[in-house]
Amino acid sequence: MSTLFILNQPELLDDCITVMQPDDALLLIENAVVIATKSSTTQYKMFVLKDDLIARGLFESIHDQSTAIDFSKFVELTLAYDKSVSWL
Amino acid sequence: MKSICFIFNKPPYGDHKGRELLDICLMSAAFDMPITVIFKSQGVYQLLQNQQPDVISVKNHSATFKALDLYGVENILVESESLLEHNLKMEQLLPIAEAVSQDVVKHQIASSDFVIGL
């Protein structure tokens, strides 16, 4: 079962990664989008919500390791994975 | 039957999340779906014995963890890597959980239909 982990608090990134499996993915939203502006060591697929980046003036400084997505792609992602987990 | 997995990953009493998640666990137990409760990261502190939150005038929910067994929730796991990281021993914890490795935790989360952490 593949899982889409949705993260909205940057400080919980490491905690979240400890439970991820190879074919899981990470979706950064709200404040966690700041993670997408740095090169990250995680080998997981990383998506980031475009509007939250634009809202924070971070859209240009996105790192190429993450893929910016809009809300409709967000919905698509929740269907592409077996389940979604909001990591709080 | 859909399975559900609850994850405690925060210390108790700084916020009400631990107590609220425990309430959710007990309510879910009423639906007799397969339930797993996991304590990892700083959530291992939730199970420490002799907590006395009355000194900071907060309600003690740790005694209520024993109700999980009463409600038929038997799969209660604590992540041994987290115990090590926070140098706690099983003897210091309420005797309700089984120590398992991070891989077991990962597999449990991956195989559960619903996963709720708070």
CSV table of C-alpha atoms in Angstrom, one decimal:
chain,number,residue,atom,x,y,z
A,1,MET,CA,0.0,0.0,0.0
A,2,SER,CA,1.5,3.3,-1.1
A,3,THR,CA,0.8,6.3,1.1
A,4,LEU,CA,0.8,10.1,0.5
A,5,PHE,CA,2.0,11.8,3.6
A,6,ILE,CA,0.7,15.4,3.9
A,7,LEU,CA,2.9,17.6,6.0
A,8,ASN,CA,2.0,21.1,7.2
A,9,GLN,CA,4.5,21.6,9.9
A,10,PRO,CA,8.2,21.8,8.8
A,11,GLU,CA,9.5,20.7,12.2
A,12,LEU,CA,7.8,17.3,11.9
A,13,LEU,CA,9.6,16.3,8.6
A,14,ASP,CA,12.1,14.0,10.3
A,15,ASP,CA,9.5,12.4,12.4
A,16,CYS,CA,7.3,11.7,9.3
A,17,ILE,CA,10.2,10.3,7.3
A,18,THR,CA,10.9,7.6,9.9
A,19,VAL,CA,7.6,5.9,8.9
A,20,MET,CA,7.8,6.3,5.1
A,21,GLN,CA,8.2,3.3,2.8
A,22,PRO,CA,10.1,3.5,-0.5
A,23,ASP,CA,7.1,4.1,-2.8
A,24,ASP,CA,5.4,6.6,-0.5
A,25,ALA,CA,5.4,10.3,-1.3
A,26,LEU,CA,5.5,13.5,0.6
A,27,LEU,CA,3.2,16.5,0.0
A,28,LEU,CA,4.2,19.8,1.6
A,29,ILE,CA,1.5,22.3,2.3
A,30,GLU,CA,1.0,25.5,4.4
A,31,ASN,CA,4.2,26.3,6.4
A,32,ALA,CA,5.9,23.0,5.4
A,33,VAL,CA,6.4,24.4,1.9
A,34,VAL,CA,9.6,26.1,3.2
A,35,ILE,CA,11.2,22.7,3.0
A,36,ALA,CA,10.9,22.7,-0.8
A,37,THR,CA,13.3,25.6,-1.1
A,38,LYS,CA,16.2,23.6,0.3
A,39,SER,CA,18.0,20.6,-1.2
A,40,SER,CA,16.8,17.7,0.8
A,41,THR,CA,18.4,14.4,1.5
A,42,THR,CA,15.2,12.4,1.4
A,43,GLN,CA,14.9,10.0,-1.5
A,44,TYR,CA,11.1,10.2,-1.5
A,45,LYS,CA,9.1,11.9,-4.2
A,46,MET,CA,8.2,15.4,-2.9
A,47,PHE,CA,5.3,17.5,-4.0
A,48,VAL,CA,4.6,21.1,-2.8
A,49,LEU,CA,1.4,23.1,-3.1
A,50,LYS,CA,2.0,26.1,-5.5
A,51,ASP,CA,-0.4,28.5,-3.9
A,52,ASP,CA,1.3,28.1,-0.5
A,53,LEU,CA,4.6,28.9,-2.1
A,54,ILE,CA,3.3,31.9,-3.9
A,55,ALA,CA,1.5,33.1,-0.8
A,56,ARG,CA,4.9,33.1,1.0
A,57,GLY,CA,6.8,34.6,-2.0
A,58,LEU,CA,8.8,31.4,-2.3
A,59,PHE,CA,7.7,30.2,-5.8
A,60,GLU,CA,10.9,31.2,-7.6
A,61,SER,CA,13.2,29.7,-4.9
A,62,ILE,CA,11.7,26.2,-5.2
A,63,HIS,CA,14.4,23.5,-5.3
A,64,ASP,CA,14.2,21.2,-8.4
A,65,GLN,CA,13.8,18.1,-6.1
A,66,SER,CA,10.2,19.1,-5.4
A,67,THR,CA,7.3,19.3,-7.9
A,68,ALA,CA,5.0,22.2,-7.5
A,69,ILE,CA,1.3,21.2,-7.9
A,70,ASP,CA,-2.0,23.0,-7.9
A,71,PHE,CA,-5.2,21.9,-6.0
A,72,SER,CA,-6.6,19.8,-8.8
A,73,LYS,CA,-3.3,17.9,-8.9
A,74,PHE,CA,-3.5,17.6,-5.1
A,75,VAL,CA,-6.9,15.8,-5.6
A,76,GLU,CA,-5.4,13.6,-8.3
A,77,LEU,CA,-2.5,12.6,-5.9
A,78,THR,CA,-4.9,11.5,-3.2
A,79,LEU,CA,-6.4,9.2,-5.7
A,80,ALA,CA,-3.1,7.9,-7.1
A,81,TYR,CA,-2.0,6.7,-3.7
A,82,ASP,CA,-3.8,4.0,-1.6
A,83,LYS,CA,-4.2,6.4,1.3
A,84,SER,CA,-3.3,9.8,2.5
A,85,VAL,CA,-2.0,10.5,6.0
A,86,SER,CA,-1.9,14.0,7.5
A,87,TRP,CA,1.2,13.9,9.7
A,88,LEU,CA,0.4,16.2,12.6
B,1,MET,CA,-13.1,-4.7,7.8
B,2,LYS,CA,-11.1,-1.5,7.6
B,3,SER,CA,-8.2,-1.2,10.1
B,4,ILE,CA,-7.2,2.0,11.8
B,5,CYS,CA,-3.9,3.0,13.4
B,6,PHE,CA,-3.4,5.8,15.9
B,7,ILE,CA,0.0,7.4,16.5
B,8,PHE,CA,1.1,9.3,19.6
B,9,ASN,CA,4.2,11.3,18.8
B,10,LYS,CA,4.1,14.2,21.3
B,11,PRO,CA,4.8,14.5,25.0
B,12,PRO,CA,1.8,14.8,27.3
B,13,TYR,CA,0.2,17.9,28.9
B,14,GLY,CA,1.8,20.6,26.9
B,15,ASP,CA,-1.3,20.5,24.8
B,16,HIS,CA,-4.5,18.4,24.8
B,17,LYS,CA,-3.6,16.4,21.8
B,18,GLY,CA,-2.6,13.3,23.7
B,19,ARG,CA,-5.8,13.2,25.7
B,20,GLU,CA,-7.9,14.0,22.6
B,21,LEU,CA,-6.3,11.2,20.6
B,22,LEU,CA,-6.8,8.8,23.5
B,23,ASP,CA,-10.5,9.7,23.5
B,24,ILE,CA,-10.6,9.1,19.8
B,25,CYS,CA,-9.0,5.7,20.3
B,26,LEU,CA,-11.6,4.7,22.9
B,27,MET,CA,-14.5,5.9,20.7
B,28,SER,CA,-13.2,4.0,17.7
B,29,ALA,CA,-12.9,0.9,19.9
B,30,ALA,CA,-16.7,1.0,20.1
B,31,PHE,CA,-16.9,0.2,16.4
B,32,ASP,CA,-14.9,-3.0,16.9
B,33,MET,CA,-12.7,-2.4,13.8
B,34,PRO,CA,-9.1,-3.7,14.1
B,35,ILE,CA,-7.2,-0.9,16.0
B,36,THR,CA,-3.5,-0.4,16.5
B,37,VAL,CA,-2.1,2.2,18.8
B,38,ILE,CA,1.5,3.3,18.4
B,39,PHE,CA,3.7,5.4,20.6
B,40,LYS,CA,6.8,6.8,18.8
B,41,SER,CA,9.2,9.7,18.9
B,42,GLN,CA,8.3,11.9,21.9
B,43,GLY,CA,5.0,10.1,22.2
B,44,VAL,CA,6.7,7.5,24.3
B,45,TYR,CA,6.6,10.0,27.2
B,46,GLN,CA,2.8,9.6,27.2
B,47,LEU,CA,3.2,6.2,28.8
B,48,LEU,CA,5.6,7.2,31.6
B,49,GLN,CA,4.3,6.1,35.0
B,50,ASN,CA,3.8,8.3,38.1
B,51,GLN,CA,2.8,11.3,36.1
B,52,GLN,CA,1.4,14.1,38.3
B,53,PRO,CA,-0.1,16.8,36.1
B,54,ASP,CA,-2.3,18.0,38.9
B,55,VAL,CA,0.6,20.1,40.1
B,56,ILE,CA,0.1,22.1,36.9
B,57,SER,CA,-3.7,21.7,37.3
B,58,VAL,CA,-4.1,19.6,34.2
B,59,LYS,CA,-6.2,16.5,34.1
B,60,ASN,CA,-4.3,13.2,34.3
B,61,HIS,CA,-5.2,11.2,31.2
B,62,SER,CA,-2.4,8.6,31.7
B,63,ALA,CA,-4.6,6.4,33.9
B,64,THR,CA,-7.1,6.2,31.1
B,65,PHE,CA,-4.6,4.4,28.8
B,66,LYS,CA,-5.4,1.3,30.8
B,67,ALA,CA,-9.0,1.6,29.5
B,68,LEU,CA,-7.7,0.7,26.0
B,69,ASP,CA,-7.4,-2.9,27.1
B,70,LEU,CA,-10.9,-2.8,28.7
B,71,TYR,CA,-12.2,-1.5,25.3
B,72,GLY,CA,-10.6,-4.5,23.5
B,73,VAL,CA,-7.7,-2.6,22.0
B,74,GLU,CA,-4.9,-5.1,22.3
B,75,ASN,CA,-2.4,-4.1,19.6
B,76,ILE,CA,-0.5,-1.4,21.5
B,77,LEU,CA,3.0,-0.8,20.3
B,78,VAL,CA,5.9,1.4,21.5
B,79,GLU,CA,8.8,2.0,19.1
B,80,SER,CA,12.1,0.7,20.7
B,81,GLU,CA,14.2,3.1,18.7
B,82,SER,CA,12.3,6.0,20.2
B,83,LEU,CA,12.7,4.6,23.7
B,84,LEU,CA,16.5,4.5,23.1
B,85,GLU,CA,16.5,8.0,21.6
B,86,HIS,CA,14.8,9.4,24.8
B,87,ASN,CA,16.7,6.9,27.1
B,88,LEU,CA,13.6,5.4,28.6
B,89,LYS,CA,13.2,1.8,29.6
B,90,MET,CA,10.1,-0.4,29.3
B,91,GLU,CA,9.9,-0.7,33.1
B,92,GLN,CA,9.3,3.1,33.3
B,93,LEU,CA,6.3,2.8,31.2
B,94,LEU,CA,2.7,1.7,31.9
B,95,PRO,CA,2.7,-2.0,31.2
B,96,ILE,CA,0.3,-1.9,28.4
B,97,ALA,CA,2.5,-1.7,25.3
B,98,GLU,CA,4.7,-4.1,23.5
B,99,ALA,CA,8.2,-2.9,22.3
B,100,VAL,CA,8.6,-3.2,18.6
B,101,SER,CA,11.2,-2.1,16.0
B,102,GLN,CA,10.8,0.9,13.7
B,103,ASP,CA,10.3,-1.6,10.8
B,104,VAL,CA,7.3,-3.1,12.5
B,105,VAL,CA,5.9,0.4,13.0
B,106,LYS,CA,6.5,1.2,9.4
B,107,HIS,CA,4.8,-1.9,8.2
B,108,GLN,CA,1.8,-1.4,10.6
B,109,ILE,CA,1.3,2.2,9.2
B,110,ALA,CA,1.6,1.0,5.6
B,111,SER,CA,-0.8,-1.8,6.0
B,112,SER,CA,-3.5,0.1,8.0
B,113,ASP,CA,-6.4,1.5,6.0
B,114,PHE,CA,-6.6,4.7,8.1
B,115,VAL,CA,-3.8,6.4,10.0
B,116,ILE,CA,-4.4,9.2,12.4
B,117,GLY,CA,-1.7,11.0,14.4
B,118,LEU,CA,-2.3,14.0,16.5
